[in-house]
Amino acid sequence: MTSPLTPLAPSEVEGPSANRAIPRHVAIIMDGNGRWAERRGLPKVAGHRAGAEAVRRTMQAAVDAGVEALTLYAFSSENWRRPQEEVSDLKGLMRFYLERELKTLQKEGVRLKLIGEPAAFGNELHDRLRQAVEETKGNDRLTLAVALNYGSQAELAAAARTLARAVAAGDVDPESIDEKALEALLHTSDLPPLDLLIRTSGEVRLSNFLLWQAAYAELHFTDVLWPDFDEAAFNAALAEFARRQRRFGGR
């Protein structure tokens, strides 16, 4: 679970983030909105609203810490199984916060990136999302990758199909296919390697999120419900990351 907040210190690491106390790429499974609302006798949508405020705090904490990329699991491909009213509320909140936060993204130099299949949310919302991506594409202080209608197994299957079609067409020798060939077809191919994956609310699983990318990521699980997640909780995860020795199977 979470460690006490301590000052960041240099860590002995190897691989993508060698000699860095700060992870280049952090991903978060944002969990606990429903339980947060239930404990307060509130409807689930109130938990999702509070969770959206936690996104704002965490994005700012990532910018301040010098993180290069922050990937957030906003809506999984399995979330469509939730009650239709809750899904509609989530889509409405996306529209509201997208319009409200676009100026903040520009002000803080944040580039918005989408991973997954956001077209499933309908033309209107998808068009707004694509417009925000276009408007922020020149920002380079932080990349905020939002996973919408995302499932890691589907992502890997799609990459495998692409390679299979290339082999069938005679464009690719199957013997030449390696990890880099598959990785280049993933939604995160333009982001730094994943260094740190955080999950809130006390659950200890990956839930079909960034399965390939998390192969050598450090994992941090916290009991904090997502709406209560703040700069202190984020910095505590960074501090724990800085204390770990990353060997990448070398020793």
XYZ file of C-alpha atoms in Angstrom:
251
model
C 0.000 0.000 0.000
C 1.071 3.618 0.040
C 4.320 4.634 1.677
C 4.674 7.801 3.762
C 5.508 10.868 1.735
C 9.253 11.349 1.700
C 11.507 13.633 -0.320
C 12.525 12.335 -3.718
C 16.042 10.930 -3.836
C 18.209 9.569 -6.636
C 17.616 5.868 -7.309
C 19.808 3.210 -8.857
C 17.800 2.144 -11.875
C 18.511 0.640 -15.243
C 16.754 0.698 -18.570
C 14.428 3.367 -20.012
C 14.636 5.725 -17.045
C 18.205 5.059 -15.969
C 19.536 7.492 -13.356
C 16.179 9.262 -13.069
C 14.429 9.708 -9.740
C 11.288 10.824 -11.579
C 9.453 8.334 -13.819
C 9.098 9.520 -17.398
C 5.738 7.798 -17.889
C 3.143 7.211 -15.176
C -0.166 5.406 -15.707
C -3.089 5.310 -13.281
C -6.066 2.992 -12.924
C -8.517 5.457 -11.393
C -10.711 3.295 -9.155
C -13.122 3.970 -6.313
C -15.519 6.669 -7.532
C -18.594 4.555 -6.805
C -17.456 3.537 -3.323
C -16.545 7.145 -2.521
C -20.093 8.238 -3.379
C -21.730 5.283 -1.619
C -19.912 6.017 1.642
C -21.341 9.543 1.528
C -24.871 8.509 0.574
C -24.497 10.181 -2.819
C -25.348 8.990 -6.342
C -22.517 7.483 -8.377
C -22.377 10.505 -10.658
C -21.206 12.561 -7.657
C -18.267 10.193 -7.298
C -17.433 10.586 -10.968
C -17.571 14.396 -10.619
C -15.211 14.251 -7.644
C -13.000 11.874 -9.630
C -12.768 14.432 -12.433
C -11.423 16.956 -9.924
C -8.801 14.369 -8.904
C -7.748 14.207 -12.565
C -7.126 17.941 -12.518
C -5.033 17.709 -9.320
C -3.035 14.745 -10.563
C -2.321 16.304 -13.940
C -0.991 19.409 -12.209
C 1.128 17.280 -9.859
C 2.585 15.427 -12.848
C 3.418 18.703 -14.596
C 5.051 20.088 -11.451
C 7.095 16.908 -10.922
C 8.454 16.875 -14.466
C 6.732 13.681 -15.601
C 6.708 13.453 -19.403
C 3.581 11.326 -19.925
C 0.542 10.553 -17.776
C -1.867 7.849 -18.983
C -5.262 7.607 -17.278
C -7.692 4.686 -17.520
C -10.884 6.694 -17.940
C -13.278 4.202 -19.560
C -12.523 0.569 -20.275
C -14.111 -1.501 -23.029
C -15.805 -3.468 -20.226
C -17.428 -0.338 -18.723
C -20.241 -0.538 -21.288
C -21.696 -3.258 -19.032
C -22.520 -0.623 -16.425
C -26.097 0.725 -16.153
C -27.010 2.922 -19.121
C -27.747 5.871 -16.827
C -24.239 5.745 -15.388
C -22.669 5.503 -18.868
C -24.713 8.519 -19.988
C -23.604 10.468 -16.925
C -19.971 9.632 -17.673
C -20.290 10.815 -21.273
C -21.916 14.052 -20.089
C -19.104 14.637 -17.623
C -16.543 14.075 -20.365
C -18.153 16.806 -22.464
C -18.362 19.215 -19.539
C -14.806 18.763 -18.285
C -13.344 18.703 -21.773
C -14.786 22.133 -22.483
C -13.847 23.459 -19.043
C -10.300 22.099 -18.950
C -9.129 22.832 -22.486
C -7.794 26.249 -21.430
C -5.938 24.601 -18.543
C -4.315 22.121 -20.899
C -3.142 24.981 -23.095
C -1.940 27.062 -20.163
C 0.072 24.210 -18.655
C 1.513 23.026 -21.971
C -0.296 19.691 -21.899
C -0.789 17.663 -25.064
C -3.939 15.536 -25.088
C -3.705 12.075 -26.606
C -6.441 9.446 -26.865
C -5.883 5.701 -26.736
C -8.539 3.071 -27.262
C -11.577 3.383 -29.519
C -13.276 6.689 -28.560
C -15.396 6.706 -31.741
C -17.802 4.441 -29.839
C -18.922 7.460 -27.810
C -20.728 8.940 -30.814
C -19.857 11.526 -33.427
C -20.480 14.642 -31.323
C -18.258 13.694 -28.375
C -15.678 12.059 -30.600
C -15.425 15.211 -32.720
C -14.918 17.340 -29.593
C -12.228 15.000 -28.371
C -10.418 15.068 -31.720
C -10.633 18.850 -31.788
C -9.015 19.050 -28.349
C -6.265 16.697 -29.523
C -5.655 18.904 -32.543
C -5.642 22.140 -30.535
C -3.097 20.827 -28.013
C -0.796 18.920 -30.377
C 1.922 21.563 -30.153
C 2.197 21.403 -26.355
C 5.238 19.581 -25.014
C 5.372 19.933 -21.237
C 3.280 16.815 -20.529
C 1.398 14.310 -22.672
C -1.928 13.390 -21.077
C -3.042 10.114 -22.642
C -6.656 9.282 -21.840
C -7.763 5.686 -22.342
C -11.337 5.664 -23.622
C -13.124 2.462 -24.592
C -9.738 0.824 -24.117
C -8.848 -2.797 -23.508
C -5.274 -4.048 -23.599
C -6.129 -7.509 -24.913
C -8.056 -5.963 -27.825
C -5.101 -3.635 -28.476
C -2.716 -6.603 -28.677
C -5.093 -8.599 -30.858
C -5.397 -5.664 -33.280
C -1.611 -5.385 -33.500
C -1.360 -9.125 -34.178
C -3.966 -8.870 -36.957
C -2.031 -6.023 -38.572
C 1.153 -8.100 -38.579
C -0.726 -11.166 -39.853
C -2.143 -9.200 -42.786
C 1.344 -7.865 -43.606
C 2.755 -11.402 -43.569
C -0.110 -12.703 -45.733
C 0.529 -9.900 -48.245
C 4.181 -10.818 -48.413
C 5.285 -7.475 -46.995
C 6.760 -8.862 -43.784
C 8.887 -11.928 -43.129
C 7.350 -13.672 -40.088
C 10.851 -14.441 -38.811
C 11.539 -10.696 -38.609
C 8.679 -10.051 -36.194
C 10.001 -9.236 -32.728
C 8.883 -7.308 -29.673
C 9.688 -3.972 -31.281
C 7.565 -4.779 -34.334
C 4.517 -5.420 -32.174
C 5.205 -2.538 -29.806
C 5.293 -0.127 -32.756
C 1.637 -0.953 -33.429
C 0.384 -0.241 -29.911
C -1.546 2.925 -29.077
C 1.290 4.093 -26.827
C 4.078 3.698 -29.390
C 4.897 7.430 -29.315
C 5.121 7.604 -25.501
C 8.115 6.858 -23.271
C 8.252 3.307 -21.847
C 5.916 2.912 -18.879
C 7.841 3.332 -15.625
C 5.180 3.447 -12.916
C 1.619 2.116 -12.787
C -0.620 3.234 -9.911
C -3.973 1.742 -8.913
C -6.211 3.363 -6.321
C -8.943 2.033 -3.995
C -7.129 -1.011 -2.620
C -7.700 -3.285 -5.614
C -4.596 -5.210 -6.675
C -4.972 -6.122 -10.360
C -4.363 -4.585 -13.794
C -7.905 -4.965 -15.177
C -6.854 -5.283 -18.823
C -4.855 -2.040 -18.763
C -1.490 -1.628 -20.528
C -0.615 -5.311 -20.134
C 2.277 -5.223 -22.608
C 3.499 -1.807 -21.519
C 3.528 -2.794 -17.832
C 5.943 -5.706 -18.357
C 8.744 -3.933 -16.446
C 6.811 -1.099 -14.843
C 6.915 -0.567 -11.107
C 3.474 -1.172 -9.538
C 2.067 0.964 -6.731
C -1.225 0.082 -5.048
C -2.936 2.455 -2.630
C -6.083 2.261 -0.495
C -6.921 5.878 -1.364
C -10.161 6.120 -3.336
C -9.671 7.985 -6.599
C -11.715 11.106 -5.674
C -9.422 11.565 -2.640
C -6.225 11.150 -4.652
C -4.169 14.348 -4.553
C -0.682 15.763 -4.958
C 0.502 14.179 -1.704
C -0.675 10.731 -2.824
C 0.939 11.197 -6.240
C 4.215 12.339 -4.722
C 4.160 9.401 -2.311
C 4.044 7.064 -5.308
C 6.936 8.944 -6.928
C 8.932 8.736 -3.706
C 8.427 4.972 -3.530
C 9.451 4.669 -7.190
C 12.641 6.610 -6.464
C 13.597 4.149 -3.712
C 13.226 1.047 -5.847
C 16.050 -0.648 -7.734
C 14.948 -1.569 -11.239
C 16.912 -4.495 -12.658
C 14.836 -5.418 -15.729
C 15.764 -9.081 -15.215
C 19.486 -8.322 -15.384
C 20.503 -9.297 -11.842
